[in-house]
Amino acid sequence: MHIRKFIAALAAVTLPLALTACAQQVSGSPVAAAGQSTATKSASDTGAVPASQAGGTVSKPKKIDKVNVCDLFVADDIKAIVGGTVDAPPSGTGCTVNTTKPSTTISINATATDKSIVGDSIQIGGNSAVQQKSNEGCGVFVLLSTDPNVLVGMLDIRFFPIRPAGDPCEITKKIAAMVFDKLPSA
């Protein structure tokens, strides 16, 4: 059981870091690998909706740059939504929170705005968001600013239950709403 929890926690921490590390502009033109199609697929080809086409609504701009997101809430806030016992208090600019009984891993980060994220369009606090459900759990990405000068303008919440009890996306949306409500207005 500890190995599964460790793997889930490792995935929750490394994925947002890897995505943020790749968030930079590069010059040049894309070239297909040998033997591969040069046709491109848009989000509309797959039926998914990128955040930029999800209305892009930011009715409540929030400040997330230089905010320690995980200092905005306490373990009892997570316990009220997820249940169980929080293993360690959340703190910092981004964090992974683990609970026991039920065993879950929650990743909470402020990330670079990525309008190419695809998934189901939802709203959190009146702002456009994208929800991605997978076999492992659920991710919710909330747009916090439409200002092109704001690099870090997205809230990234991921919830990974070890043994799901109910819809993981409902829990993820509650966590996202709790963090969103505690962020300072821009």
Short mmCIF file of N, CA and C in Angstrom, two decimals:
data_model
loop_
_atom_site.label_atom_id
_atom_site.label_comp_id
_atom_site.label_asym_id
_atom_site.label_seq_id
_atom_site.Cartn_x
_atom_site.Cartn_y
_atom_site.Cartn_z
N MET A 1 0.83 -1.19 0.00
CA MET A 1 0.00 0.00 0.00
C MET A 1 0.87 1.25 0.00
N HIS A 2 2.00 1.20 0.73
CA HIS A 2 2.88 2.37 0.79
C HIS A 2 3.53 2.64 -0.56
N ILE A 3 3.81 1.59 -1.32
CA ILE A 3 4.43 1.77 -2.63
C ILE A 3 3.46 2.48 -3.57
N ARG A 4 2.18 2.08 -3.56
CA ARG A 4 1.19 2.75 -4.40
C ARG A 4 1.07 4.22 -4.04
N LYS A 5 1.05 4.48 -2.74
CA LYS A 5 0.92 5.86 -2.27
C LYS A 5 2.14 6.68 -2.71
N PHE A 6 3.32 6.06 -2.59
CA PHE A 6 4.54 6.74 -3.01
C PHE A 6 4.52 7.03 -4.50
N ILE A 7 4.11 6.05 -5.30
CA ILE A 7 4.06 6.24 -6.76
C ILE A 7 3.06 7.33 -7.11
N ALA A 8 1.89 7.32 -6.46
CA ALA A 8 0.89 8.36 -6.74
C ALA A 8 1.42 9.74 -6.34
N ALA A 9 2.09 9.82 -5.20
CA ALA A 9 2.65 11.10 -4.75
C ALA A 9 3.75 11.57 -5.70
N LEU A 10 4.59 10.65 -6.12
CA LEU A 10 5.66 10.99 -7.05
C LEU A 10 5.09 11.50 -8.37
N ALA A 11 4.06 10.84 -8.88
CA ALA A 11 3.43 11.28 -10.13
C ALA A 11 2.79 12.65 -9.95
N ALA A 12 2.15 12.86 -8.81
CA ALA A 12 1.48 14.14 -8.56
C ALA A 12 2.47 15.30 -8.49
N VAL A 13 3.66 15.04 -7.99
CA VAL A 13 4.67 16.10 -7.87
C VAL A 13 5.43 16.31 -9.17
N THR A 14 5.83 15.24 -9.83
CA THR A 14 6.68 15.39 -11.00
C THR A 14 5.94 15.88 -12.24
N LEU A 15 4.69 15.48 -12.42
CA LEU A 15 3.97 15.90 -13.62
C LEU A 15 3.82 17.41 -13.71
N PRO A 16 3.32 18.11 -12.65
CA PRO A 16 3.23 19.57 -12.77
C PRO A 16 4.59 20.23 -12.96
N LEU A 17 5.63 19.70 -12.31
CA LEU A 17 6.96 20.28 -12.49
C LEU A 17 7.44 20.09 -13.92
N ALA A 18 7.20 18.93 -14.48
CA ALA A 18 7.61 18.67 -15.86
C ALA A 18 6.85 19.56 -16.82
N LEU A 19 5.56 19.73 -16.58
CA LEU A 19 4.77 20.58 -17.46
C LEU A 19 5.21 22.04 -17.36
N THR A 20 5.51 22.50 -16.15
CA THR A 20 5.95 23.88 -15.97
C THR A 20 7.32 24.08 -16.61
N ALA A 21 8.19 23.09 -16.48
CA ALA A 21 9.53 23.20 -17.07
C ALA A 21 9.47 23.29 -18.59
N CYS A 22 8.44 22.73 -19.17
CA CYS A 22 8.30 22.75 -20.63
C CYS A 22 7.53 23.97 -21.11
N ALA A 23 7.16 24.85 -20.24
CA ALA A 23 6.32 25.99 -20.62
C ALA A 23 7.18 27.16 -21.08
N GLN A 24 7.78 27.02 -22.23
CA GLN A 24 8.57 28.12 -22.79
C GLN A 24 8.40 28.14 -24.30
N GLN A 25 8.57 29.30 -24.87
CA GLN A 25 8.47 29.47 -26.31
C GLN A 25 9.76 28.98 -26.96
N VAL A 26 9.62 28.28 -28.07
CA VAL A 26 10.78 27.87 -28.85
C VAL A 26 10.58 28.35 -30.28
N SER A 27 11.68 28.59 -30.96
CA SER A 27 11.57 29.04 -32.34
C SER A 27 11.69 27.85 -33.27
N GLY A 28 11.30 28.05 -34.52
CA GLY A 28 11.42 27.00 -35.51
C GLY A 28 10.06 26.51 -35.96
N SER A 29 10.09 25.51 -36.80
CA SER A 29 8.86 24.92 -37.33
C SER A 29 8.84 23.44 -36.99
N PRO A 30 7.67 22.91 -36.62
CA PRO A 30 7.60 21.49 -36.29
C PRO A 30 7.79 20.63 -37.54
N VAL A 31 8.45 19.51 -37.38
CA VAL A 31 8.67 18.58 -38.48
C VAL A 31 8.25 17.20 -38.00
N ALA A 32 7.44 16.50 -38.81
CA ALA A 32 6.97 15.17 -38.45
C ALA A 32 8.13 14.19 -38.47
N ALA A 33 8.06 13.19 -37.58
CA ALA A 33 9.06 12.14 -37.56
C ALA A 33 8.96 11.34 -38.85
N ALA A 34 10.05 10.67 -39.21
CA ALA A 34 10.07 9.89 -40.45
C ALA A 34 8.93 8.88 -40.45
N GLY A 35 8.17 8.87 -41.54
CA GLY A 35 7.06 7.92 -41.68
C GLY A 35 5.78 8.34 -40.99
N GLN A 36 5.75 9.51 -40.37
CA GLN A 36 4.56 9.96 -39.66
C GLN A 36 3.80 10.98 -40.49
N SER A 37 2.51 11.10 -40.22
CA SER A 37 1.66 12.04 -40.93
C SER A 37 2.01 13.48 -40.56
N THR A 38 1.87 14.38 -41.53
CA THR A 38 2.09 15.80 -41.25
C THR A 38 0.78 16.50 -40.96
N ALA A 39 -0.34 15.76 -40.98
CA ALA A 39 -1.65 16.36 -40.67
C ALA A 39 -1.70 16.69 -39.19
N THR A 40 -2.32 17.80 -38.87
CA THR A 40 -2.47 18.19 -37.47
C THR A 40 -3.89 17.95 -37.03
N LYS A 41 -4.05 17.69 -35.76
CA LYS A 41 -5.37 17.52 -35.18
C LYS A 41 -5.59 18.63 -34.18
N SER A 42 -6.74 19.23 -34.26
CA SER A 42 -7.09 20.26 -33.28
C SER A 42 -7.93 19.61 -32.20
N ALA A 43 -8.18 20.36 -31.14
CA ALA A 43 -9.03 19.86 -30.07
C ALA A 43 -10.41 19.52 -30.59
N SER A 44 -10.91 20.28 -31.59
CA SER A 44 -12.23 20.00 -32.12
C SER A 44 -12.27 18.66 -32.85
N ASP A 45 -11.13 18.21 -33.40
CA ASP A 45 -11.08 16.90 -34.06
C ASP A 45 -11.27 15.77 -33.05
N THR A 46 -10.85 15.98 -31.83
CA THR A 46 -10.95 14.95 -30.81
C THR A 46 -12.21 15.08 -29.98
N GLY A 47 -12.93 16.18 -30.11
CA GLY A 47 -14.13 16.40 -29.32
C GLY A 47 -13.84 17.06 -27.99
N ALA A 48 -12.57 17.21 -27.64
CA ALA A 48 -12.21 17.85 -26.38
C ALA A 48 -12.14 19.36 -26.59
N VAL A 49 -12.21 20.10 -25.50
CA VAL A 49 -12.23 21.55 -25.58
C VAL A 49 -11.03 22.11 -24.83
N PRO A 50 -10.14 22.87 -25.52
CA PRO A 50 -9.03 23.49 -24.80
C PRO A 50 -9.52 24.64 -23.93
N ALA A 51 -8.76 24.97 -22.90
CA ALA A 51 -9.16 26.04 -21.99
C ALA A 51 -9.40 27.35 -22.72
N SER A 52 -8.63 27.60 -23.77
CA SER A 52 -8.77 28.86 -24.50
C SER A 52 -10.10 28.95 -25.22
N GLN A 53 -10.73 27.81 -25.50
CA GLN A 53 -12.02 27.81 -26.17
C GLN A 53 -13.15 27.52 -25.20
N ALA A 54 -12.85 27.37 -23.95
CA ALA A 54 -13.87 27.08 -22.95
C ALA A 54 -14.48 28.38 -22.47
N GLY A 55 -14.58 29.37 -23.35
CA GLY A 55 -15.11 30.67 -22.99
C GLY A 55 -14.02 31.60 -22.51
N GLY A 56 -12.96 31.06 -21.94
CA GLY A 56 -11.88 31.88 -21.43
C GLY A 56 -12.34 32.92 -20.44
N THR A 57 -13.43 32.64 -19.74
CA THR A 57 -14.03 33.59 -18.83
C THR A 57 -13.27 33.68 -17.52
N VAL A 58 -12.91 34.88 -17.15
CA VAL A 58 -12.32 35.12 -15.85
C VAL A 58 -13.13 36.24 -15.22
N SER A 59 -14.21 35.86 -14.54
CA SER A 59 -15.06 36.87 -13.92
C SER A 59 -14.47 37.35 -12.60
N LYS A 60 -13.59 36.53 -12.00
CA LYS A 60 -12.93 36.90 -10.75
C LYS A 60 -11.43 36.68 -10.90
N PRO A 61 -10.70 37.67 -11.46
CA PRO A 61 -9.25 37.50 -11.59
C PRO A 61 -8.62 37.31 -10.21
N LYS A 62 -7.71 36.36 -10.13
CA LYS A 62 -7.04 36.06 -8.87
C LYS A 62 -5.54 36.23 -9.03
N LYS A 63 -4.89 36.63 -7.94
CA LYS A 63 -3.44 36.78 -7.91
C LYS A 63 -2.85 35.48 -7.39
N ILE A 64 -1.99 34.90 -8.18
CA ILE A 64 -1.37 33.65 -7.74
C ILE A 64 0.15 33.74 -7.77
N ASP A 65 0.68 34.71 -8.56
CA ASP A 65 2.12 34.91 -8.62
C ASP A 65 2.62 35.36 -7.25
N LYS A 66 3.64 34.71 -6.76
CA LYS A 66 4.25 35.01 -5.46
C LYS A 66 3.33 34.72 -4.28
N VAL A 67 2.31 33.88 -4.51
CA VAL A 67 1.42 33.45 -3.43
C VAL A 67 1.76 32.00 -3.10
N ASN A 68 1.97 31.72 -1.84
CA ASN A 68 2.19 30.35 -1.41
C ASN A 68 0.83 29.68 -1.29
N VAL A 69 0.40 29.06 -2.37
CA VAL A 69 -0.94 28.50 -2.48
C VAL A 69 -1.27 27.59 -1.30
N CYS A 70 -0.34 26.75 -0.92
CA CYS A 70 -0.62 25.77 0.13
C CYS A 70 -0.56 26.35 1.53
N ASP A 71 -0.21 27.62 1.65
CA ASP A 71 -0.29 28.30 2.94
C ASP A 71 -1.67 28.92 3.15
N LEU A 72 -2.53 28.86 2.13
CA LEU A 72 -3.85 29.48 2.21
C LEU A 72 -4.87 28.62 2.94
N PHE A 73 -4.58 27.35 3.12
CA PHE A 73 -5.53 26.46 3.77
C PHE A 73 -4.81 25.56 4.76
N VAL A 74 -5.58 24.89 5.59
CA VAL A 74 -5.01 24.02 6.61
C VAL A 74 -5.50 22.59 6.39
N ALA A 75 -4.92 21.66 7.11
CA ALA A 75 -5.26 20.25 6.98
C ALA A 75 -6.76 20.01 7.19
N ASP A 76 -7.37 20.75 8.12
CA ASP A 76 -8.81 20.55 8.38
C ASP A 76 -9.67 20.92 7.18
N ASP A 77 -9.20 21.86 6.33
CA ASP A 77 -9.94 22.20 5.11
C ASP A 77 -9.99 20.99 4.17
N ILE A 78 -8.87 20.29 4.04
CA ILE A 78 -8.81 19.09 3.20
C ILE A 78 -9.62 17.97 3.84
N LYS A 79 -9.48 17.81 5.14
CA LYS A 79 -10.21 16.75 5.85
C LYS A 79 -11.72 16.92 5.70
N ALA A 80 -12.20 18.16 5.71
CA ALA A 80 -13.64 18.41 5.57
C ALA A 80 -14.15 17.97 4.20
N ILE A 81 -13.30 18.00 3.19
CA ILE A 81 -13.72 17.62 1.83
C ILE A 81 -13.47 16.14 1.56
N VAL A 82 -12.29 15.65 1.93
CA VAL A 82 -11.88 14.29 1.58
C VAL A 82 -12.20 13.29 2.68
N GLY A 83 -12.10 13.74 3.93
CA GLY A 83 -12.22 12.82 5.05
C GLY A 83 -10.84 12.29 5.40
N GLY A 84 -10.78 11.38 6.33
CA GLY A 84 -9.51 10.77 6.69
C GLY A 84 -8.61 11.69 7.48
N THR A 85 -7.36 11.30 7.56
CA THR A 85 -6.35 12.04 8.29
C THR A 85 -5.31 12.56 7.32
N VAL A 86 -4.99 13.84 7.42
CA VAL A 86 -3.96 14.44 6.58
C VAL A 86 -2.61 14.11 7.20
N ASP A 87 -1.71 13.52 6.39
CA ASP A 87 -0.42 13.06 6.90
C ASP A 87 0.49 14.18 7.37
N ALA A 88 0.52 15.30 6.66
CA ALA A 88 1.38 16.43 7.03
C ALA A 88 0.67 17.71 6.62
N PRO A 89 0.88 18.79 7.38
CA PRO A 89 0.20 20.04 7.02
C PRO A 89 0.70 20.58 5.68
N PRO A 90 -0.22 21.12 4.87
CA PRO A 90 0.18 21.70 3.59
C PRO A 90 0.93 23.00 3.79
N SER A 91 1.91 23.27 2.93
CA SER A 91 2.60 24.56 2.98
C SER A 91 3.38 24.75 1.68
N GLY A 92 3.64 26.02 1.34
CA GLY A 92 4.48 26.34 0.20
C GLY A 92 3.73 26.80 -1.03
N THR A 93 4.51 27.02 -2.11
CA THR A 93 3.93 27.50 -3.37
C THR A 93 3.16 26.40 -4.08
N GLY A 94 3.52 25.19 -3.85
CA GLY A 94 2.83 24.02 -4.39
C GLY A 94 3.03 22.89 -3.41
N CYS A 95 2.09 21.97 -3.35
CA CYS A 95 2.25 20.91 -2.36
C CYS A 95 1.55 19.64 -2.80
N THR A 96 1.96 18.57 -2.17
CA THR A 96 1.29 17.30 -2.29
C THR A 96 0.78 16.96 -0.90
N VAL A 97 -0.51 16.72 -0.82
CA VAL A 97 -1.14 16.39 0.46
C VAL A 97 -1.59 14.93 0.38
N ASN A 98 -1.18 14.14 1.36
CA ASN A 98 -1.60 12.74 1.43
C ASN A 98 -2.55 12.55 2.59
N THR A 99 -3.57 11.72 2.38
CA THR A 99 -4.48 11.38 3.46
C THR A 99 -4.50 9.87 3.63
N THR A 100 -4.87 9.44 4.83
CA THR A 100 -5.08 8.02 5.08
C THR A 100 -6.50 7.83 5.55
N LYS A 101 -7.06 6.70 5.18
CA LYS A 101 -8.45 6.33 5.53
C LYS A 101 -9.44 7.40 5.15
N PRO A 102 -9.62 7.74 3.90
CA PRO A 102 -9.17 7.05 2.70
C PRO A 102 -7.77 7.47 2.28
N SER A 103 -7.09 6.58 1.58
CA SER A 103 -5.75 6.87 1.07
C SER A 103 -5.86 7.66 -0.22
N THR A 104 -5.38 8.90 -0.18
CA THR A 104 -5.43 9.76 -1.36
C THR A 104 -4.15 10.57 -1.47
N THR A 105 -3.90 11.07 -2.64
CA THR A 105 -2.83 12.03 -2.88
C THR A 105 -3.45 13.20 -3.62
N ILE A 106 -3.18 14.41 -3.14
CA ILE A 106 -3.71 15.62 -3.75
C ILE A 106 -2.53 16.52 -4.09
N SER A 107 -2.49 16.97 -5.32
CA SER A 107 -1.44 17.88 -5.78
C SER A 107 -2.07 19.24 -6.05
N ILE A 108 -1.50 20.29 -5.47
CA ILE A 108 -2.03 21.64 -5.62
C ILE A 108 -0.88 22.55 -6.03
N ASN A 109 -1.01 23.20 -7.20
CA ASN A 109 0.07 24.02 -7.73
C ASN A 109 -0.45 25.24 -8.46
N ALA A 110 0.36 26.28 -8.45
CA ALA A 110 0.15 27.43 -9.33
C ALA A 110 1.05 27.17 -10.53
N THR A 111 0.49 27.24 -11.74
CA THR A 111 1.28 26.90 -12.92
C THR A 111 1.16 27.97 -13.99
N ALA A 112 2.02 27.84 -14.97
CA ALA A 112 1.95 28.73 -16.13
C ALA A 112 0.63 28.48 -16.85
N THR A 113 0.06 29.55 -17.36
CA THR A 113 -1.20 29.42 -18.08
C THR A 113 -0.99 28.57 -19.32
N ASP A 114 -1.77 27.52 -19.43
CA ASP A 114 -1.68 26.61 -20.57
C ASP A 114 -3.08 26.48 -21.16
N LYS A 115 -3.31 27.21 -22.23
CA LYS A 115 -4.63 27.21 -22.84
C LYS A 115 -4.84 26.04 -23.79
N SER A 116 -3.89 25.12 -23.84
CA SER A 116 -4.06 23.96 -24.71
C SER A 116 -4.54 22.73 -23.96
N ILE A 117 -4.76 22.85 -22.67
CA ILE A 117 -5.25 21.72 -21.88
C ILE A 117 -6.64 21.34 -22.38
N VAL A 118 -6.84 20.06 -22.61
CA VAL A 118 -8.14 19.61 -23.10
C VAL A 118 -8.86 18.79 -22.04
N GLY A 119 -10.17 18.85 -22.08
CA GLY A 119 -11.01 18.13 -21.15
C GLY A 119 -12.40 18.71 -21.17
N ASP A 120 -13.16 18.42 -20.14
CA ASP A 120 -14.52 18.92 -20.03
C ASP A 120 -14.51 20.34 -19.48
N SER A 121 -15.25 21.23 -20.13
CA SER A 121 -15.34 22.62 -19.67
C SER A 121 -16.24 22.70 -18.45
N ILE A 122 -15.74 23.36 -17.40
CA ILE A 122 -16.52 23.59 -16.18
C ILE A 122 -16.24 25.01 -15.71
N GLN A 123 -16.87 25.42 -14.65
CA GLN A 123 -16.64 26.73 -14.03
C GLN A 123 -16.27 26.50 -12.56
N ILE A 124 -15.29 27.24 -12.10
CA ILE A 124 -14.93 27.27 -10.68
C ILE A 124 -14.93 28.73 -10.27
N GLY A 125 -15.80 29.11 -9.37
CA GLY A 125 -15.87 30.49 -8.90
C GLY A 125 -16.20 31.49 -9.99
N GLY A 126 -16.85 31.06 -11.06
CA GLY A 126 -17.18 31.95 -12.16
C GLY A 126 -16.10 32.02 -13.23
N ASN A 127 -14.98 31.34 -13.03
CA ASN A 127 -13.89 31.33 -14.00
C ASN A 127 -13.91 30.03 -14.80
N SER A 128 -13.46 30.12 -16.05
CA SER A 128 -13.36 28.93 -16.89
C SER A 128 -12.36 27.96 -16.29
N ALA A 129 -12.69 26.69 -16.41
CA ALA A 129 -11.81 25.63 -15.93
C ALA A 129 -11.98 24.43 -16.85
N VAL A 130 -11.01 23.54 -16.79
CA VAL A 130 -11.05 22.30 -17.55
C VAL A 130 -10.88 21.16 -16.56
N GLN A 131 -11.71 20.14 -16.72
CA GLN A 131 -11.66 18.96 -15.87
C GLN A 131 -11.19 17.78 -16.71
N GLN A 132 -10.20 17.04 -16.19
CA GLN A 132 -9.70 15.84 -16.87
C GLN A 132 -9.87 14.64 -15.95
N LYS A 133 -10.75 13.73 -16.34
CA LYS A 133 -10.96 12.52 -15.54
C LYS A 133 -10.16 11.39 -16.18
N SER A 134 -9.50 10.60 -15.33
CA SER A 134 -8.73 9.45 -15.80
C SER A 134 -9.01 8.27 -14.89
N ASN A 135 -8.43 7.13 -15.22
CA ASN A 135 -8.60 5.95 -14.37
C ASN A 135 -7.95 6.15 -13.00
N GLU A 136 -6.94 7.02 -12.93
CA GLU A 136 -6.20 7.24 -11.69
C GLU A 136 -6.85 8.28 -10.79
N GLY A 137 -7.63 9.19 -11.36
CA GLY A 137 -8.21 10.26 -10.55
C GLY A 137 -8.75 11.36 -11.43
N CYS A 138 -8.52 12.60 -11.01
CA CYS A 138 -9.08 13.74 -11.73
C CYS A 138 -8.18 14.96 -11.56
N GLY A 139 -8.13 15.77 -12.60
CA GLY A 139 -7.41 17.04 -12.56
C GLY A 139 -8.34 18.17 -12.92
N VAL A 140 -8.21 19.29 -12.23
CA VAL A 140 -8.99 20.49 -12.54
C VAL A 140 -8.00 21.64 -12.71
N PHE A 141 -8.13 22.37 -13.81
CA PHE A 141 -7.24 23.47 -14.15
C PHE A 141 -8.09 24.73 -14.27
N VAL A 142 -7.88 25.69 -13.38
CA VAL A 142 -8.72 26.89 -13.31
C VAL A 142 -7.96 28.09 -13.86
N LEU A 143 -8.56 28.78 -14.83
CA LEU A 143 -7.97 29.98 -15.40
C LEU A 143 -8.16 31.13 -14.41
N LEU A 144 -7.08 31.81 -14.05
CA LEU A 144 -7.14 32.88 -13.05
C LEU A 144 -6.94 34.26 -13.64
N SER A 145 -6.40 34.33 -14.85
CA SER A 145 -6.13 35.61 -15.48
C SER A 145 -6.11 35.44 -17.00
N THR A 146 -6.58 36.45 -17.70
CA THR A 146 -6.48 36.46 -19.16
C THR A 146 -5.44 37.48 -19.62
N ASP A 147 -4.76 38.10 -18.67
CA ASP A 147 -3.72 39.08 -18.98
C ASP A 147 -2.52 38.35 -19.60
N PRO A 148 -2.15 38.68 -20.85
CA PRO A 148 -1.04 37.98 -21.50
C PRO A 148 0.30 38.21 -20.80
N ASN A 149 0.40 39.21 -19.95
CA ASN A 149 1.65 39.48 -19.22
C ASN A 149 1.78 38.64 -17.96
N VAL A 150 0.72 37.93 -17.58
CA VAL A 150 0.75 37.10 -16.39
C VAL A 150 1.19 35.70 -16.80
N LEU A 151 2.38 35.30 -16.36
CA LEU A 151 2.91 33.98 -16.71
C LEU A 151 2.22 32.88 -15.90
N VAL A 152 2.17 33.06 -14.59
CA VAL A 152 1.55 32.07 -13.72
C VAL A 152 0.11 32.49 -13.50
N GLY A 153 -0.79 31.90 -14.27
CA GLY A 153 -2.18 32.31 -14.22
C GLY A 153 -3.16 31.16 -14.20
N MET A 154 -2.72 30.01 -13.67
CA MET A 154 -3.59 28.85 -13.65
C MET A 154 -3.40 28.08 -12.35
N LEU A 155 -4.50 27.62 -11.81
CA LEU A 155 -4.50 26.77 -10.62
C LEU A 155 -4.65 25.33 -11.09
N ASP A 156 -3.76 24.47 -10.64
CA ASP A 156 -3.71 23.07 -11.07
C ASP A 156 -3.95 22.19 -9.85
N ILE A 157 -5.11 21.52 -9.81
CA ILE A 157 -5.47 20.65 -8.69
C ILE A 157 -5.63 19.23 -9.24
N ARG A 158 -4.95 18.27 -8.63
CA ARG A 158 -5.09 16.87 -9.05
C ARG A 158 -5.36 16.01 -7.83
N PHE A 159 -6.30 15.10 -7.99
CA PHE A 159 -6.74 14.24 -6.89
C PHE A 159 -6.61 12.79 -7.33
N PHE A 160 -5.86 12.00 -6.55
CA PHE A 160 -5.63 10.60 -6.86
C PHE A 160 -6.05 9.73 -5.67
N PRO A 161 -7.26 9.17 -5.71
CA PRO A 161 -7.66 8.26 -4.64
C PRO A 161 -7.09 6.86 -4.90
N ILE A 162 -6.63 6.18 -3.87
CA ILE A 162 -6.10 4.83 -4.04
C ILE A 162 -7.26 3.86 -4.28
N ARG A 163 -8.31 3.98 -3.51
CA ARG A 163 -9.53 3.20 -3.72
C ARG A 163 -10.68 4.18 -3.81
N PRO A 164 -11.07 4.54 -5.04
CA PRO A 164 -12.10 5.57 -5.21
C PRO A 164 -13.42 5.20 -4.54
N ALA A 165 -13.97 6.15 -3.84
CA ALA A 165 -15.31 6.03 -3.26
C ALA A 165 -16.07 7.25 -3.77
N GLY A 166 -16.81 7.07 -4.84
CA GLY A 166 -17.51 8.20 -5.42
C GLY A 166 -16.75 8.77 -6.60
N ASP A 167 -17.24 9.89 -7.10
CA ASP A 167 -16.65 10.54 -8.27
C ASP A 167 -15.45 11.40 -7.85
N PRO A 168 -14.23 11.03 -8.27
CA PRO A 168 -13.06 11.81 -7.87
C PRO A 168 -13.10 13.25 -8.38
N CYS A 169 -13.81 13.50 -9.49
CA CYS A 169 -13.87 14.87 -10.02
C CYS A 169 -14.73 15.77 -9.14
N GLU A 170 -15.74 15.22 -8.49
CA GLU A 170 -16.54 16.04 -7.58
C GLU A 170 -15.69 16.52 -6.41
N ILE A 171 -14.85 15.62 -5.89
CA ILE A 171 -13.95 15.99 -4.79
C ILE A 171 -12.92 17.01 -5.28
N THR A 172 -12.36 16.78 -6.46
CA THR A 172 -11.37 17.70 -7.02
C THR A 172 -11.95 19.09 -7.21
N LYS A 173 -13.19 19.18 -7.69
CA LYS A 173 -13.84 20.48 -7.88
C LYS A 173 -14.05 21.18 -6.54
N LYS A 174 -14.38 20.43 -5.50
CA LYS A 174 -14.56 21.04 -4.17
C LYS A 174 -13.23 21.59 -3.64
N ILE A 175 -12.15 20.84 -3.85
CA ILE A 175 -10.83 21.31 -3.42
C ILE A 175 -10.45 22.56 -4.22
N ALA A 176 -10.68 22.53 -5.54
CA ALA A 176 -10.36 23.68 -6.39
C ALA A 176 -11.15 24.91 -5.95
N ALA A 177 -12.43 24.73 -5.65
CA ALA A 177 -13.26 25.86 -5.22
C ALA A 177 -12.77 26.41 -3.88
N MET A 178 -12.37 25.53 -2.96
CA MET A 178 -11.88 25.96 -1.66
C MET A 178 -10.61 26.79 -1.82
N VAL A 179 -9.66 26.32 -2.63
CA VAL A 179 -8.41 27.06 -2.84
C VAL A 179 -8.69 28.35 -3.59
N PHE A 180 -9.52 28.30 -4.64
CA PHE A 180 -9.87 29.47 -5.44
C PHE A 180 -10.44 30.58 -4.55
N ASP A 181 -11.36 30.22 -3.67
CA ASP A 181 -12.00 31.21 -2.80
C ASP A 181 -11.01 31.88 -1.85
N LYS A 182 -9.93 31.19 -1.52
CA LYS A 182 -8.94 31.75 -0.58
C LYS A 182 -7.84 32.56 -1.27
N LEU A 183 -7.76 32.48 -2.61
CA LEU A 183 -6.75 33.26 -3.33
C LEU A 183 -7.11 34.74 -3.30
N PRO A 184 -6.12 35.62 -3.17
CA PRO A 184 -6.41 37.05 -3.19
C PRO A 184 -6.84 37.51 -4.59
N SER A 185 -7.71 38.50 -4.63
CA SER A 185 -8.14 39.07 -5.91
C SER A 185 -6.98 39.81 -6.56
N ALA A 186 -6.97 39.80 -7.88
CA ALA A 186 -5.90 40.48 -8.63
C ALA A 186 -6.15 41.97 -8.66
#
